[in-house]
Amino acid sequence: MRDLGVYAEVRASETPAEELSGARGLIISGGPSSVYDAGSPTVDPAIFSSGQAVLGICYGQQIMAHLLGGEVRRGEKGEYGMATLQLDETSDPMFAGLSGHQQIWMSHRDLVGRVPDGFSIVGRTDTCPVAAIADSARRLYGVQFHPEVVHTSRGLEYLANFVLRVCGCVPDWDPRHRVPLIEQEIRDCVGGRKVFFFVSGGVDSSVAFALATRALGADRVRGVYVDTGLMREGETEFVRRLGGLSVEHAENEFLSVLAGVTEPERKRHIIGEEFVLVQERVIEREGLMGHDWMLGQGTIYPDTIESGGTAKAALIKTHHNRVAGIQKLIASGRIVEPLRSFYKDEVRQVGRELGLPAELLDRHPFPGPGLAIRCLCAASDAEVEASPEGYVIPVRSVGVQGDARSYAPVLAIDTLDTSRATELTNRLTSVNRVIAPVEMRAPWKEVRVRACSLTADRLARLRQADAVARRLSHESGYDSQIWQFPVILIPLGTADAPDSVVLRPVDSVDGMTAQSVLMEEGLLRKMSREILEIPGVSAVFYDLTHKPPGTIEWE
Ligand code: XMP
């Protein structure tokens, strides 16, 4: 909706009708439930008599039909994938200009069997007799297919018809116009106080910090960047160039608490704890708990939506913000979150409006725990095992099976073939990741997993490999074609070159799912050759795993 220029918010489906009364229209989204499942999502039926226009999509159409006296039939197998819709000619603005045959995307099990009184059926497919319904008098609509996915060829036109023609909204939402309003909001919220931020160098916290600085003046805003020593090459210099920030050095502390630790979850935990200690130290030393201070944060809209896939994002972000002092500030409302109603692409637009450099705004995401979760460790030496499909490397890497993160070994196959990798991860539940060598300096029989932990040497090795990959993908323009490009160090190699590097470029929209993407052969060869020149690196691999089953990061 916002891409169409219309302001929209996501609300829990059970939100009472009176809380939604300010909206010109409501969309009930799809979901995997059946209206007959105990505890399945529902809506307040009063929304259907409020006079507001309502569009139900997929499950949204079913719950609408169910609550208004129609009948929903339980599907046996369901229908998933492409289908052809036949849409009738109607005079209803919802379907204006859309009649005829068209490709749509279906993903449902149950079906509407009988429409409620007042509704007519306007669209159908060979397998789904009730694919689009309308009650023009009450402005209630339903579609069984998904207009919001790209595979529905004219999907955007359905959504535009609903918000512009049916609801009568004007496409006037432009995040760039909001800048003066956000600045005023910051001034109103902060009053005579001052604001401090922990800035990570990522897009959200940097844009929030820049907004507050513009709204309040540099003398009333403090930004602190914690150098954990787990950052990429040039990161601290990059953050310094953003201006107005002070750097809190904690490199040695992080290295010493991580010494000898090999277990991935422990690493994450220790980093989180250490971050808290450093933040507490800064808050204490600078007197930031005083009543004249507030905490500023780069929270964005998806972080605040509790339902669906974004719950995890929220969890990841809160991780670093669990400092007791910060909790106290949140509890007492001394917190400013100027970007809390914006999506990521909107934050970038706001940043451009503020004149922030593209180099910052177009950055790929980078995880808070930094290179530590890209530098795999091993508690003991272990042999690679030959299997009919390839070589099983006994490092443990994270995957998503169901909704949980799980750790399993990695399988190496001999060709850069993502389809084969998908077939293998589907078939072999014992591995959740498949890689292929780009180049190896020693044959398989001479390499093994070697016991190691996080040391300054290994971090430096990874930092160097990452810098090569980043430089070459930037120079070639490859970085603008992909969503993120982690580079991982695994303890696989020979005695004098004990590590290997894995390249993990992925495409994604929001990080919740991702596709492994190949890169052009010439670029790959060049990257691999340069990385192999780094002392201690024995081989370069390519990660062929989509998410799911593999996660984007390896730990
Ligand atoms: P996964 O590995 O779960 O990553 O597929 C999805 C996205 O989240 C990022 N990520 C993190 N970001 N702190 C962060 O700030 C973390 O602990 C963390 N772990 C994963 C990851 O880089 C990817 O963009």
PDB file of C-alpha atoms in Angstrom, residues 244-442:
ATOM      1  CA  GLY A 244      29.408  13.623  15.442  1.00  0.00           C
ATOM      2  CA  LEU A 245      30.072  10.238  17.017  1.00  0.00           C
ATOM      3  CA  SER A 246      32.508   9.177  19.673  1.00  0.00           C
ATOM      4  CA  VAL A 247      34.151   5.763  19.519  1.00  0.00           C
ATOM      5  CA  GLU A 248      34.262   3.549  22.601  1.00  0.00           C
ATOM      6  CA  HIS A 249      37.174   1.148  22.211  1.00  0.00           C
ATOM      7  CA  ALA A 250      36.504  -2.336  23.546  1.00  0.00           C
ATOM      8  CA  GLU A 251      38.459  -4.540  21.115  1.00  0.00           C
ATOM      9  CA  ASN A 252      40.650  -6.210  23.741  1.00  0.00           C
ATOM     10  CA  GLU A 253      37.786  -6.867  26.119  1.00  0.00           C
ATOM     11  CA  PHE A 254      35.761  -8.685  23.482  1.00  0.00           C
ATOM     12  CA  LEU A 255      38.734 -10.789  22.379  1.00  0.00           C
ATOM     13  CA  SER A 256      39.593 -11.783  25.922  1.00  0.00           C
ATOM     14  CA  VAL A 257      36.072 -12.884  26.904  1.00  0.00           C
ATOM     15  CA  LEU A 258      35.819 -14.909  23.680  1.00  0.00           C
ATOM     16  CA  ALA A 259      39.195 -16.617  24.090  1.00  0.00           C
ATOM     17  CA  GLY A 260      38.893 -20.401  23.859  1.00  0.00           C
ATOM     18  CA  VAL A 261      35.137 -20.352  23.200  1.00  0.00           C
ATOM     19  CA  THR A 262      34.039 -22.553  20.289  1.00  0.00           C
ATOM     20  CA  GLU A 263      30.321 -23.121  20.814  1.00  0.00           C
ATOM     21  CA  PRO A 264      28.279 -20.817  18.481  1.00  0.00           C
ATOM     22  CA  GLU A 265      25.445 -20.020  20.881  1.00  0.00           C
ATOM     23  CA  ARG A 266      27.926 -19.303  23.690  1.00  0.00           C
ATOM     24  CA  LYS A 267      29.776 -16.922  21.408  1.00  0.00           C
ATOM     25  CA  ARG A 268      26.585 -15.016  20.656  1.00  0.00           C
ATOM     26  CA  HIS A 269      25.640 -14.936  24.313  1.00  0.00           C
ATOM     27  CA  ILE A 270      29.048 -13.724  25.489  1.00  0.00           C
ATOM     28  CA  ILE A 271      29.072 -10.959  22.873  1.00  0.00           C
ATOM     29  CA  GLY A 272      25.594  -9.820  23.933  1.00  0.00           C
ATOM     30  CA  GLU A 273      26.648  -9.741  27.602  1.00  0.00           C
ATOM     31  CA  GLU A 274      29.859  -7.888  26.890  1.00  0.00           C
ATOM     32  CA  PHE A 275      27.980  -5.336  24.834  1.00  0.00           C
ATOM     33  CA  VAL A 276      25.728  -4.703  27.803  1.00  0.00           C
ATOM     34  CA  LEU A 277      28.744  -4.167  30.086  1.00  0.00           C
ATOM     35  CA  VAL A 278      30.323  -1.689  27.704  1.00  0.00           C
ATOM     36  CA  GLN A 279      27.061   0.216  27.280  1.00  0.00           C
ATOM     37  CA  GLU A 280      26.597   0.339  31.048  1.00  0.00           C
ATOM     38  CA  ARG A 281      30.108   1.662  31.447  1.00  0.00           C
ATOM     39  CA  VAL A 282      29.441   4.448  28.936  1.00  0.00           C
ATOM     40  CA  ILE A 283      26.091   5.367  30.489  1.00  0.00           C
ATOM     41  CA  GLU A 284      27.620   5.481  33.966  1.00  0.00           C
ATOM     42  CA  ARG A 285      30.731   7.413  32.994  1.00  0.00           C
ATOM     43  CA  GLU A 286      28.867  10.008  30.952  1.00  0.00           C
ATOM     44  CA  GLY A 287      26.026  10.420  33.435  1.00  0.00           C
ATOM     45  CA  LEU A 288      23.447   9.490  30.798  1.00  0.00           C
ATOM     46  CA  MET A 289      20.928   8.161  33.314  1.00  0.00           C
ATOM     47  CA  GLY A 290      20.380  11.692  34.577  1.00  0.00           C
ATOM     48  CA  HIS A 291      16.906  13.128  34.100  1.00  0.00           C
ATOM     49  CA  ASP A 292      18.071  15.482  31.401  1.00  0.00           C
ATOM     50  CA  TRP A 293      18.868  12.536  29.069  1.00  0.00           C
ATOM     51  CA  MET A 294      16.710  10.336  26.838  1.00  0.00           C
ATOM     52  CA  LEU A 295      17.695   7.300  24.806  1.00  0.00           C
ATOM     53  CA  GLY A 296      17.370   7.475  21.019  1.00  0.00           C
ATOM     54  CA  GLN A 297      16.964   4.281  18.994  1.00  0.00           C
ATOM     55  CA  GLY A 298      16.825   3.316  15.321  1.00  0.00           C
ATOM     56  CA  THR A 299      13.812   1.007  15.757  1.00  0.00           C
ATOM     57  CA  ILE A 300      11.909   0.677  12.463  1.00  0.00           C
ATOM     58  CA  TYR A 301       8.339  -0.411  11.727  1.00  0.00           C
ATOM     59  CA  PRO A 302       8.961  -4.130  11.119  1.00  0.00           C
ATOM     60  CA  ASP A 303      10.713  -4.289  14.517  1.00  0.00           C
ATOM     61  CA  THR A 304       7.510  -3.181  16.188  1.00  0.00           C
ATOM     62  CA  ILE A 305       5.111  -5.524  14.394  1.00  0.00           C
ATOM     63  CA  GLU A 306       4.698  -8.469  16.688  1.00  0.00           C
ATOM     64  CA  SER A 307       2.974 -10.957  14.428  1.00  0.00           C
ATOM     65  CA  GLY A 308       4.286 -13.051  11.574  1.00  0.00           C
ATOM     66  CA  GLY A 309       7.847 -13.294  10.471  1.00  0.00           C
ATOM     67  CA  THR A 310       8.962 -10.065  12.025  1.00  0.00           C
ATOM     68  CA  ALA A 311       8.901 -11.356  15.587  1.00  0.00           C
ATOM     69  CA  LYS A 312      12.413 -12.666  15.100  1.00  0.00           C
ATOM     70  CA  ALA A 313      13.722  -9.365  13.828  1.00  0.00           C
ATOM     71  CA  ALA A 314      12.402  -7.738  16.970  1.00  0.00           C
ATOM     72  CA  LEU A 315      14.159 -10.312  19.079  1.00  0.00           C
ATOM     73  CA  ILE A 316      17.455  -9.774  17.319  1.00  0.00           C
ATOM     74  CA  LYS A 317      17.291  -6.045  17.850  1.00  0.00           C
ATOM     75  CA  THR A 318      16.274  -6.193  21.502  1.00  0.00           C
ATOM     76  CA  HIS A 319      19.227  -8.436  22.157  1.00  0.00           C
ATOM     77  CA  HIS A 320      21.669  -5.575  22.298  1.00  0.00           C
ATOM     78  CA  ASN A 321      19.316  -3.274  24.108  1.00  0.00           C
ATOM     79  CA  ARG A 322      18.734  -5.269  27.233  1.00  0.00           C
ATOM     80  CA  VAL A 323      21.021  -3.195  29.399  1.00  0.00           C
ATOM     81  CA  ALA A 324      19.322  -2.659  32.762  1.00  0.00           C
ATOM     82  CA  GLY A 325      19.708   1.111  32.403  1.00  0.00           C
ATOM     83  CA  ILE A 326      18.140   1.029  28.963  1.00  0.00           C
ATOM     84  CA  GLN A 327      15.243  -1.088  30.224  1.00  0.00           C
ATOM     85  CA  LYS A 328      14.662   1.534  32.892  1.00  0.00           C
ATOM     86  CA  LEU A 329      14.635   4.322  30.318  1.00  0.00           C
ATOM     87  CA  ILE A 330      12.159   2.382  28.166  1.00  0.00           C
ATOM     88  CA  ALA A 331       9.941   1.652  31.173  1.00  0.00           C
ATOM     89  CA  SER A 332       9.842   5.318  32.105  1.00  0.00           C
ATOM     90  CA  GLY A 333       9.113   6.409  28.541  1.00  0.00           C
ATOM     91  CA  ARG A 334      12.447   8.220  28.164  1.00  0.00           C
ATOM     92  CA  ILE A 335      12.986   6.885  24.684  1.00  0.00           C
ATOM     93  CA  VAL A 336      12.794   8.479  21.234  1.00  0.00           C
ATOM     94  CA  GLU A 337      12.315   6.278  18.156  1.00  0.00           C
ATOM     95  CA  PRO A 338      11.896   8.651  15.223  1.00  0.00           C
ATOM     96  CA  LEU A 339      11.723   5.879  12.594  1.00  0.00           C
ATOM     97  CA  ARG A 340       9.274   3.580  14.308  1.00  0.00           C
ATOM     98  CA  SER A 341       6.600   3.939  11.611  1.00  0.00           C
ATOM     99  CA  PHE A 342       8.882   3.473   8.605  1.00  0.00           C
ATOM    100  CA  TYR A 343       9.896   0.503   6.512  1.00  0.00           C
ATOM    101  CA  LYS A 344      13.511  -0.011   5.540  1.00  0.00           C
ATOM    102  CA  ASP A 345      13.173   1.382   2.008  1.00  0.00           C
ATOM    103  CA  GLU A 346      11.429   4.435   3.475  1.00  0.00           C
ATOM    104  CA  VAL A 347      14.252   4.923   5.971  1.00  0.00           C
ATOM    105  CA  ARG A 348      16.621   5.007   2.999  1.00  0.00           C
ATOM    106  CA  GLN A 349      14.452   7.660   1.322  1.00  0.00           C
ATOM    107  CA  VAL A 350      14.452   9.732   4.498  1.00  0.00           C
ATOM    108  CA  GLY A 351      18.236   9.351   4.635  1.00  0.00           C
ATOM    109  CA  ARG A 352      18.578  10.562   1.057  1.00  0.00           C
ATOM    110  CA  GLU A 353      16.384  13.547   1.875  1.00  0.00           C
ATOM    111  CA  LEU A 354      18.774  14.345   4.738  1.00  0.00           C
ATOM    112  CA  GLY A 355      21.689  14.223   2.305  1.00  0.00           C
ATOM    113  CA  LEU A 356      23.332  11.178   3.902  1.00  0.00           C
ATOM    114  CA  PRO A 357      25.829   9.429   1.621  1.00  0.00           C
ATOM    115  CA  ALA A 358      24.657   6.566  -0.629  1.00  0.00           C
ATOM    116  CA  GLU A 359      27.639   4.637   0.686  1.00  0.00           C
ATOM    117  CA  LEU A 360      25.806   4.503   4.018  1.00  0.00           C
ATOM    118  CA  LEU A 361      22.212   4.171   2.794  1.00  0.00           C
ATOM    119  CA  ASP A 362      22.862   1.358   0.332  1.00  0.00           C
ATOM    120  CA  ARG A 363      24.853  -0.740   2.777  1.00  0.00           C
ATOM    121  CA  HIS A 364      24.094  -4.414   3.030  1.00  0.00           C
ATOM    122  CA  PRO A 365      22.826  -5.573   6.442  1.00  0.00           C
ATOM    123  CA  PHE A 366      25.573  -6.651   8.831  1.00  0.00           C
ATOM    124  CA  PRO A 367      24.884  -8.607  12.030  1.00  0.00           C
ATOM    125  CA  GLY A 368      25.457  -6.995  15.418  1.00  0.00           C
ATOM    126  CA  PRO A 369      27.811  -9.743  16.693  1.00  0.00           C
ATOM    127  CA  GLY A 370      29.941  -9.035  13.630  1.00  0.00           C
ATOM    128  CA  LEU A 371      32.676 -11.238  12.263  1.00  0.00           C
ATOM    129  CA  ALA A 372      32.546 -13.431  15.364  1.00  0.00           C
ATOM    130  CA  ILE A 373      29.560 -15.350  13.973  1.00  0.00           C
ATOM    131  CA  ARG A 374      31.290 -15.661  10.598  1.00  0.00           C
ATOM    132  CA  CYS A 375      34.474 -17.120  12.062  1.00  0.00           C
ATOM    133  CA  LEU A 376      33.668 -20.750  12.863  1.00  0.00           C
ATOM    134  CA  CYS A 377      35.618 -22.524  15.595  1.00  0.00           C
ATOM    135  CA  ALA A 378      36.176 -26.203  16.447  1.00  0.00           C
ATOM    136  CA  ALA A 379      36.686 -27.866  19.824  1.00  0.00           C
ATOM    137  CA  SER A 380      38.808 -30.688  18.387  1.00  0.00           C
ATOM    138  CA  ASP A 381      40.387 -31.939  15.182  1.00  0.00           C
ATOM    139  CA  ALA A 382      38.063 -33.979  12.957  1.00  0.00           C
ATOM    140  CA  GLU A 383      38.328 -35.800   9.636  1.00  0.00           C
ATOM    141  CA  VAL A 384      36.328 -35.017   6.524  1.00  0.00           C
ATOM    142  CA  GLU A 385      34.238 -38.022   5.481  1.00  0.00           C
ATOM    143  CA  ALA A 386      33.713 -39.067   1.880  1.00  0.00           C
ATOM    144  CA  SER A 387      30.059 -39.913   1.144  1.00  0.00           C
ATOM    145  CA  PRO A 388      28.249 -40.947  -2.077  1.00  0.00           C
ATOM    146  CA  GLU A 389      27.102 -37.343  -2.540  1.00  0.00           C
ATOM    147  CA  GLY A 390      30.371 -35.572  -1.720  1.00  0.00           C
ATOM    148  CA  TYR A 391      32.422 -34.760   1.379  1.00  0.00           C
ATOM    149  CA  VAL A 392      30.876 -34.231   4.782  1.00  0.00           C
ATOM    150  CA  ILE A 393      32.773 -31.491   6.640  1.00  0.00           C
ATOM    151  CA  PRO A 394      32.322 -31.816  10.399  1.00  0.00           C
ATOM    152  CA  VAL A 395      31.905 -28.125  11.201  1.00  0.00           C
ATOM    153  CA  ARG A 396      28.525 -27.268  12.646  1.00  0.00           C
ATOM    154  CA  SER A 397      26.552 -24.664  10.816  1.00  0.00           C
ATOM    155  CA  VAL A 398      23.123 -23.308  11.540  1.00  0.00           C
ATOM    156  CA  GLY A 399      20.007 -24.009   9.487  1.00  0.00           C
ATOM    157  CA  VAL A 400      16.280 -23.473   9.907  1.00  0.00           C
ATOM    158  CA  GLN A 401      14.299 -26.653  10.238  1.00  0.00           C
ATOM    159  CA  GLY A 402      10.711 -25.877  11.075  1.00  0.00           C
ATOM    160  CA  ASP A 403      10.972 -22.635  12.950  1.00  0.00           C
ATOM    161  CA  ALA A 404      13.951 -23.549  15.050  1.00  0.00           C
ATOM    162  CA  ARG A 405      17.627 -23.007  14.397  1.00  0.00           C
ATOM    163  CA  SER A 406      19.518 -26.292  14.277  1.00  0.00           C
ATOM    164  CA  TYR A 407      23.189 -27.184  13.897  1.00  0.00           C
ATOM    165  CA  ALA A 408      24.387 -29.782  11.407  1.00  0.00           C
ATOM    166  CA  PRO A 409      27.510 -30.573   9.358  1.00  0.00           C
ATOM    167  CA  VAL A 410      28.116 -29.190   5.887  1.00  0.00           C
ATOM    168  CA  LEU A 411      28.214 -31.195   2.657  1.00  0.00           C
ATOM    169  CA  ALA A 412      30.648 -30.265  -0.126  1.00  0.00           C
ATOM    170  CA  ILE A 413      29.767 -31.323  -3.671  1.00  0.00           C
ATOM    171  CA  ASP A 414      32.004 -30.953  -6.688  1.00  0.00           C
ATOM    172  CA  THR A 415      30.041 -28.504  -8.869  1.00  0.00           C
ATOM    173  CA  LEU A 416      28.499 -25.072  -8.406  1.00  0.00           C
ATOM    174  CA  ASP A 417      24.965 -26.335  -8.881  1.00  0.00           C
ATOM    175  CA  THR A 418      22.232 -24.770  -6.724  1.00  0.00           C
ATOM    176  CA  SER A 419      19.512 -27.146  -8.000  1.00  0.00           C
ATOM    177  CA  ARG A 420      21.558 -30.148  -6.939  1.00  0.00           C
ATOM    178  CA  ALA A 421      22.179 -28.491  -3.579  1.00  0.00           C
ATOM    179  CA  THR A 422      18.427 -28.032  -3.111  1.00  0.00           C
ATOM    180  CA  GLU A 423      17.742 -31.622  -4.063  1.00  0.00           C
ATOM    181  CA  LEU A 424      20.347 -32.807  -1.548  1.00  0.00           C
ATOM    182  CA  THR A 425      19.145 -30.682   1.377  1.00  0.00           C
ATOM    183  CA  ASN A 426      15.596 -31.873   0.661  1.00  0.00           C
ATOM    184  CA  ARG A 427      16.698 -35.493   0.706  1.00  0.00           C
ATOM    185  CA  LEU A 428      19.379 -35.559   3.415  1.00  0.00           C
ATOM    186  CA  THR A 429      18.074 -34.284   6.718  1.00  0.00           C
ATOM    187  CA  SER A 430      21.498 -34.689   8.321  1.00  0.00           C
ATOM    188  CA  VAL A 431      22.920 -31.652   6.479  1.00  0.00           C
ATOM    189  CA  ASN A 432      21.409 -28.206   6.193  1.00  0.00           C
ATOM    190  CA  ARG A 433      24.009 -26.615   3.986  1.00  0.00           C
ATOM    191  CA  VAL A 434      25.742 -27.527   0.708  1.00  0.00           C
ATOM    192  CA  ILE A 435      28.895 -25.871  -0.615  1.00  0.00           C
ATOM    193  CA  ALA A 436      31.229 -26.463  -3.563  1.00  0.00           C
ATOM    194  CA  PRO A 437      34.935 -25.664  -3.896  1.00  0.00           C
ATOM    195  CA  VAL A 438      35.901 -22.812  -6.200  1.00  0.00           C
ATOM    196  CA  GLU A 439      39.575 -23.592  -5.724  1.00  0.00           C
ATOM    197  CA  MET A 440      41.550 -25.759  -3.286  1.00  0.00           C
ATOM    198  CA  ARG A 441      45.281 -25.562  -2.677  1.00  0.00           C
ATOM    199  CA  ALA A 442      45.439 -29.077  -1.262  1.00  0.00           C
TER     200      ALA A 442
END
